[in-house]
Tab-separated table of C-alpha atoms in Angstrom:
chain	number	residue	atom	x	y	z
A	25	MET	CA	-0.022	0.108	-0.069
A	26	ARG	CA	1.225	3.438	-0.583
A	27	LEU	CA	0.187	7.044	0.958
A	28	MET	CA	1.090	10.238	-0.973
A	29	GLU	CA	3.492	12.882	0.496
A	30	PRO	CA	2.449	16.409	0.461
A	31	LEU	CA	4.458	16.849	-2.470
A	32	GLY	CA	2.886	14.123	-4.620
A	33	VAL	CA	5.654	11.689	-4.039
A	34	ASP	CA	4.786	7.852	-3.277
A	35	LEU	CA	5.243	6.888	0.057
A	36	GLU	CA	5.449	3.234	0.429
A	37	VAL	CA	4.202	1.805	3.670
A	38	ILE	CA	5.679	-1.047	5.459
A	39	GLU	CA	3.544	-3.451	7.559
A	40	VAL	CA	4.836	-5.056	11.005
A	41	SER	CA	3.960	-8.532	9.395
A	42	ALA	CA	6.616	-7.862	6.619
A	43	LEU	CA	9.513	-7.248	9.146
A	44	LYS	CA	12.136	-10.033	9.692
A	45	ARG	CA	11.959	-11.239	13.660
A	46	TRP	CA	14.992	-11.967	15.517
A	47	ALA	CA	14.279	-15.432	15.831
A	48	ASP	CA	14.658	-15.718	11.938
A	49	PHE	CA	17.925	-14.207	11.821
A	50	PRO	CA	20.907	-16.851	11.339
A	51	THR	CA	22.786	-17.845	14.700
A	52	GLN	CA	26.473	-17.305	14.763
A	53	HIS	CA	28.663	-19.038	17.125
A	54	ARG	CA	32.010	-17.227	16.953
A	55	PHE	CA	34.274	-19.178	19.638
A	56	SER	CA	34.154	-22.815	20.409
A	57	ASP	CA	36.247	-22.233	23.562
A	58	TYR	CA	35.745	-19.267	25.526
A	59	SER	CA	37.783	-20.561	28.568
A	60	ARG	CA	40.920	-20.241	26.230
A	61	ALA	CA	39.915	-17.105	24.536
A	62	LEU	CA	38.854	-14.949	27.591
A	63	GLY	CA	40.283	-16.730	30.573
A	64	ASN	CA	39.437	-19.728	32.794
A	65	ALA	CA	36.204	-18.668	34.374
A	66	ALA	CA	32.779	-17.180	33.043
A	67	GLN	CA	31.528	-14.011	34.248
A	68	TYR	CA	28.232	-15.705	35.034
A	69	SER	CA	27.408	-19.280	35.911
A	70	ALA	CA	23.973	-18.874	34.475
A	71	SER	CA	23.002	-16.125	31.920
A	72	PRO	CA	20.950	-13.514	33.399
A	73	PHE	CA	18.977	-13.457	30.158
A	74	PRO	CA	17.844	-16.990	29.380
A	75	CYS	CA	16.404	-18.075	25.914
A	76	GLN	CA	12.870	-17.261	25.683
A	77	PRO	CA	11.692	-17.990	22.169
A	78	LEU	CA	8.390	-15.946	22.809
A	79	LEU	CA	10.432	-12.821	23.447
A	80	ASN	CA	12.618	-13.367	20.274
A	81	ASN	CA	9.730	-13.206	18.358
A	82	LYS	CA	8.611	-10.091	19.649
A	83	ILE	CA	11.789	-8.237	18.438
A	84	ALA	CA	12.229	-6.896	14.908
A	85	LEU	CA	15.129	-5.260	13.015
A	86	TRP	CA	14.618	-2.681	10.070
A	87	THR	CA	17.038	-0.566	8.543
A	88	GLY	CA	14.968	1.430	6.391
A	89	ASP	CA	12.932	4.580	6.557
A	90	LEU	CA	11.277	5.004	10.031
A	91	THR	CA	8.337	6.967	8.624
A	92	SER	CA	7.255	4.391	6.449
A	93	LEU	CA	6.240	1.896	8.976
A	94	ARG	CA	2.520	0.925	9.802
A	95	VAL	CA	3.062	0.825	13.569
A	96	ASP	CA	0.986	1.984	16.604
A	97	ALA	CA	3.790	4.407	17.393
A	98	ILE	CA	7.117	5.475	16.275
A	99	VAL	CA	9.695	7.255	18.472
A	100	ASN	CA	11.193	10.497	17.653
A	101	SER	CA	14.663	11.329	19.488
A	102	THR	CA	14.758	15.094	19.648
A	103	ASN	CA	16.014	17.761	21.693
A	104	GLU	CA	14.131	19.649	24.679
A	105	THR	CA	12.763	22.489	22.585
A	106	MET	CA	11.552	19.658	20.081
A	107	ASP	CA	13.132	21.251	16.941
A	108	ASP	CA	16.021	18.887	16.458
A	109	ASN	CA	17.827	19.424	13.209
A	110	SER	CA	18.799	15.645	12.702
A	111	PRO	CA	17.963	13.955	9.371
A	112	VAL	CA	15.420	11.424	10.940
A	113	CYS	CA	13.721	13.971	13.026
A	114	GLN	CA	13.395	16.617	10.010
A	115	ARG	CA	11.911	13.481	8.135
A	116	ILE	CA	9.261	12.717	10.679
A	117	PHE	CA	8.194	16.552	10.738
A	118	HIS	CA	8.096	16.677	6.929
A	119	ARG	CA	6.159	13.599	6.279
A	120	ALA	CA	3.848	14.040	9.284
A	121	GLY	CA	2.851	17.302	7.746
A	122	PRO	CA	2.160	20.777	9.367
A	123	GLY	CA	-0.443	19.307	12.027
A	124	LEU	CA	2.571	17.923	13.997
A	125	THR	CA	4.256	21.268	14.068
A	126	LYS	CA	1.028	22.893	15.121
A	127	GLU	CA	0.176	20.366	17.729
A	128	ILE	CA	3.721	20.583	19.648
A	129	TYR	CA	3.486	24.367	19.428
A	130	ASN	CA	0.051	24.650	20.882
A	131	GLU	CA	-0.071	21.620	23.473
A	132	ILE	CA	3.506	20.013	23.998
A	133	LYS	CA	6.014	23.075	23.648
A	134	GLU	CA	9.179	21.064	25.171
A	135	CYS	CA	10.344	17.804	26.538
A	136	LYS	CA	12.798	17.344	29.259
A	137	THR	CA	15.560	14.969	28.906
A	138	GLY	CA	14.786	11.358	29.775
A	139	GLU	CA	11.053	12.108	29.589
A	140	VAL	CA	8.624	11.361	26.821
A	141	LYS	CA	5.659	13.336	25.195
A	142	THR	CA	2.949	11.892	22.722
A	143	THR	CA	1.480	13.279	19.790
A	144	GLN	CA	-1.039	12.010	16.893
A	145	GLY	CA	1.029	10.525	13.804
A	146	HIS	CA	-0.837	12.962	11.529
A	147	ASN	CA	0.174	11.779	7.768
A	148	LEU	CA	2.137	9.102	9.008
A	149	PRO	CA	1.252	5.612	8.848
A	150	ALA	CA	1.898	5.454	12.489
A	151	ARG	CA	-1.036	6.262	14.851
A	152	PHE	CA	1.265	7.992	17.212
A	153	ILE	CA	4.611	9.538	17.793
A	154	ILE	CA	6.396	9.046	21.066
A	155	HIS	CA	9.034	11.882	21.497
A	156	THR	CA	12.170	11.621	23.749
A	157	VAL	CA	15.212	13.452	24.689
A	158	GLY	CA	18.345	11.495	25.222
A	159	PRO	CA	21.200	12.576	27.228
A	160	VAL	CA	24.460	14.340	26.529
A	161	TYR	CA	27.295	11.993	27.083
A	162	ASN	CA	30.190	13.096	29.383
A	163	ILE	CA	32.816	10.610	31.092
A	164	LYS	CA	32.592	12.506	34.208
A	165	TYR	CA	28.808	12.236	34.420
A	166	GLN	CA	28.892	8.748	32.963
A	167	THR	CA	26.376	7.282	35.686
A	168	ALA	CA	23.876	10.126	35.092
A	169	ALA	CA	24.085	9.569	31.157
A	170	GLU	CA	23.419	5.692	31.744
A	171	ASN	CA	20.535	6.255	34.074
A	172	THR	CA	18.899	9.051	31.716
A	173	LEU	CA	19.066	6.770	28.644
A	174	HIS	CA	17.708	3.810	30.590
A	175	CYS	CA	14.780	6.421	31.493
A	176	CYS	CA	14.052	7.314	27.901
A	177	TYR	CA	13.665	3.599	26.789
A	178	ARG	CA	11.795	2.507	29.889
A	179	ASN	CA	9.584	5.641	29.573
A	180	ILE	CA	8.655	4.854	26.040
A	181	LEU	CA	7.572	1.315	26.591
A	182	GLN	CA	5.785	2.390	29.757
A	183	LYS	CA	3.831	5.018	27.682
A	184	ALA	CA	3.126	2.583	24.695
A	185	ARG	CA	1.750	0.217	27.297
A	186	GLU	CA	-0.303	3.009	29.153
A	187	LEU	CA	-1.926	3.622	25.607
A	188	GLY	CA	-2.429	0.071	24.532
A	189	LEU	CA	0.046	0.385	21.651
A	190	ARG	CA	1.011	-3.226	20.371
A	191	SER	CA	3.723	-2.426	18.102
A	192	VAL	CA	6.797	0.399	18.588
A	193	ALA	CA	9.463	1.259	16.285
A	194	LEU	CA	12.384	2.430	18.396
A	195	PRO	CA	15.268	4.188	16.735
A	196	VAL	CA	18.790	4.671	18.527
A	197	VAL	CA	17.956	7.142	21.144
A	198	ASN	CA	21.685	7.740	22.229
A	199	SER	CA	23.006	9.876	19.435
A	200	VAL	CA	26.589	10.150	18.398
A	201	ARG	CA	25.819	13.949	17.898
A	202	ARG	CA	25.547	14.008	21.840
A	203	SER	CA	28.661	11.967	22.280
A	204	TYR	CA	27.223	8.822	23.352
A	205	PRO	CA	29.349	5.747	22.747
A	206	PRO	CA	26.964	3.314	20.272
A	207	GLU	CA	27.884	0.125	21.928
A	208	ALA	CA	27.419	1.272	25.600
A	209	GLY	CA	23.942	2.766	24.570
A	210	ALA	CA	23.112	-0.517	22.956
A	211	HIS	CA	23.718	-2.415	25.999
A	212	ILE	CA	21.413	-0.353	27.996
A	213	ALA	CA	18.633	-0.338	25.275
A	214	LEU	CA	18.802	-4.007	24.865
A	215	ARG	CA	18.591	-4.999	28.534
A	216	THR	CA	15.978	-2.327	29.204
A	217	VAL	CA	13.615	-3.694	26.461
A	218	ARG	CA	14.452	-7.072	27.451
A	219	ARG	CA	13.329	-6.690	31.005
A	220	PHE	CA	10.255	-4.732	30.031
A	221	LEU	CA	9.298	-7.556	27.790
A	222	GLU	CA	9.665	-10.024	30.617
A	223	GLN	CA	7.325	-8.225	32.780
A	224	TYR	CA	4.765	-7.050	30.139
A	225	SER	CA	5.278	-9.370	27.115
A	226	GLU	CA	1.552	-9.478	26.651
A	227	SER	CA	1.237	-6.019	26.135
A	228	PHE	CA	3.296	-5.963	23.045
A	229	GLY	CA	3.241	-7.744	19.527
A	230	CYS	CA	6.404	-6.192	18.184
A	231	VAL	CA	9.128	-3.715	19.215
A	232	ILE	CA	11.311	-2.737	16.211
A	233	PHE	CA	14.765	-1.580	16.371
A	234	VAL	CA	14.959	0.875	13.818
A	235	LEU	CA	18.829	1.084	12.935
A	236	ASP	CA	21.226	2.506	10.244
A	237	PRO	CA	24.041	0.067	8.862
A	238	ARG	CA	26.574	1.103	11.540
A	239	ASP	CA	24.148	0.533	14.314
A	240	LEU	CA	22.673	-2.738	12.844
A	241	GLU	CA	26.276	-4.086	13.146
A	242	VAL	CA	26.400	-3.359	16.783
A	243	TYR	CA	23.149	-4.611	17.668
A	244	GLN	CA	23.534	-7.851	15.617
A	245	LEU	CA	26.727	-8.386	17.756
A	246	LEU	CA	24.878	-7.781	21.185
A	247	LEU	CA	21.502	-8.886	20.655
A	248	PRO	CA	22.262	-12.539	21.192
A	249	LEU	CA	23.700	-11.639	24.782
A	250	TYR	CA	20.139	-10.349	25.779
A	251	PHE	CA	18.014	-12.499	23.510
A	252	PRO	CA	19.785	-15.758	22.907
A	253	ARG	CA	17.906	-18.047	20.406
A	254	THR	CA	19.779	-21.153	21.444
A	255	MET	CA	21.345	-22.729	24.275
A	256	ALA	CA	24.963	-22.058	22.605
A	257	GLU	CA	24.072	-18.325	22.519
A	258	GLU	CA	23.064	-18.406	25.907
A	259	ASP	CA	26.077	-19.956	27.224
A	260	ASP	CA	28.361	-17.698	25.184
A	261	ALA	CA	26.513	-14.510	27.048
A	262	CYS	CA	27.993	-15.910	30.190
A	263	TRP	CA	31.486	-15.014	28.886
A	264	GLN	CA	30.474	-11.753	26.913
A	265	LEU	CA	28.007	-9.955	29.066
A	266	PRO	CA	29.257	-6.850	31.014
A	267	SER	CA	29.815	-6.835	34.811
A	268	ASP	CA	26.760	-4.573	34.969
A	269	VAL	CA	23.650	-5.923	33.456
A	270	GLY	CA	21.322	-3.555	35.332
A	271	GLY	CA	18.652	-4.291	38.014
A	272	ILE	CA	14.976	-5.513	37.747
A	273	ASP	CA	14.085	-3.216	35.285
A	274	GLY	CA	17.639	-3.112	33.493
A	275	GLU	CA	18.682	0.210	35.103
A	276	PRO	CA	22.449	0.716	35.697
A	277	GLN	CA	23.751	-0.822	39.069
A	278	LEU	CA	27.231	0.559	39.222
A	279	PRO	CA	28.086	3.052	42.045
A	280	ASP	CA	28.135	6.639	41.162
A	281	ARG	CA	31.676	7.692	40.037
A	282	GLN	CA	33.538	10.405	41.911
A	283	ILE	CA	34.543	13.305	39.713
A	284	ARG	CA	38.168	14.098	39.300
A	285	ILE	CA	38.929	17.962	40.102
A	286	ILE	CA	42.583	17.789	39.410
A	287	ASP	CA	42.564	21.018	37.160
A	288	ASN	CA	40.570	22.950	39.604
A	289	PRO	CA	42.995	25.839	41.258
A	290	GLN	CA	41.014	25.528	44.420
A	291	HIS	CA	41.979	22.156	45.120
A	292	THR	CA	45.421	21.088	45.992
A	293	LEU	CA	46.813	17.700	44.828
A	294	HIS	CA	49.128	15.832	47.594
A	295	ALA	CA	50.152	12.603	48.522
A	296	LYS	CA	49.202	10.833	51.955
A	297	SER	CA	50.885	7.762	52.910
A	298	ARG	CA	49.161	4.975	54.618
A	299	LYS	CA	49.637	1.326	55.516
A	300	ASN	CA	47.948	-1.649	53.977
A	301	SER	CA	47.023	-4.765	55.422
A	302	GLY	CA	50.371	-6.554	54.604
A	303	GLY	CA	52.013	-3.827	56.762
A	304	GLN	CA	53.552	-1.963	53.648
A	305	TRP	CA	53.383	1.893	53.173
A	306	HIS	CA	52.171	3.132	49.959
A	307	ALA	CA	51.185	6.743	48.788
A	308	THR	CA	47.292	7.436	47.729
A	309	LYS	CA	46.736	10.552	45.749
A	310	ILE	CA	44.293	13.054	47.292
A	311	VAL	CA	42.082	15.493	45.231
A	312	GLY	CA	40.856	18.215	47.616
A	313	ASN	CA	39.649	15.920	50.545
A	314	LEU	CA	38.488	13.049	48.456
A	315	PRO	CA	40.878	10.363	46.981
A	316	GLU	CA	40.840	9.973	43.316
A	317	ILE	CA	39.026	7.304	41.688
A	318	ALA	CA	41.155	5.687	39.005
């Protein structure tokens, strides 16, 4: 089926049923002996994300045009004033038509980082647009960025569930334009979606990761860790998953990182000696009154 854009150009509409599900992608077993490749002990004795075929059938990958998908909702990753100039955001506004701009101006106005706002889909095949604002990444505030990104994905899915939406198209919320490392963002996205589907699988028919070719490569590499399709992938995940796999909702669990203030002239850097448990003296760098965290 085709719709017509305002300029009279045909817009192909892609149905959810036409999308390839994660369960249908070929499996890849990269190493036959992780004990030799990565050490003598696996990170986990059992994977925190066991194989669940039902969940794998709810995940789809799409590398085409987000605005061509006939879904209940597509996600627009934007900025706080909702006028981001990214190509995807601009395409959403162009294809949705002037009604979207008017609705945002009159009713929405802004969206804070980590939150979501919902508008009608207007001229898009999608019924709704869920807008969210991803974090700016800075290594000094890494924990805050991780928590905010988790909130973006969690709030998107929660809003969709509240509205009774069965299919959601998710682009990559963590933007390279905002300095967020693609692989680190993918870990948060995948585990957050996985945990949400574990709790509310009956609420969704399909969650679609909409990816460009570069992100597709990252997601195909990491998806088997969070959505294993075979026991071999589940076993491999015990070696490959990071130490932080999130809490019950996929939220980051690492302790807050203290910020280095070495360059601040108001703080002095000096060495303080202390004894360790073996009776040996060694120096610890002190920044102001706080030990520096390596």
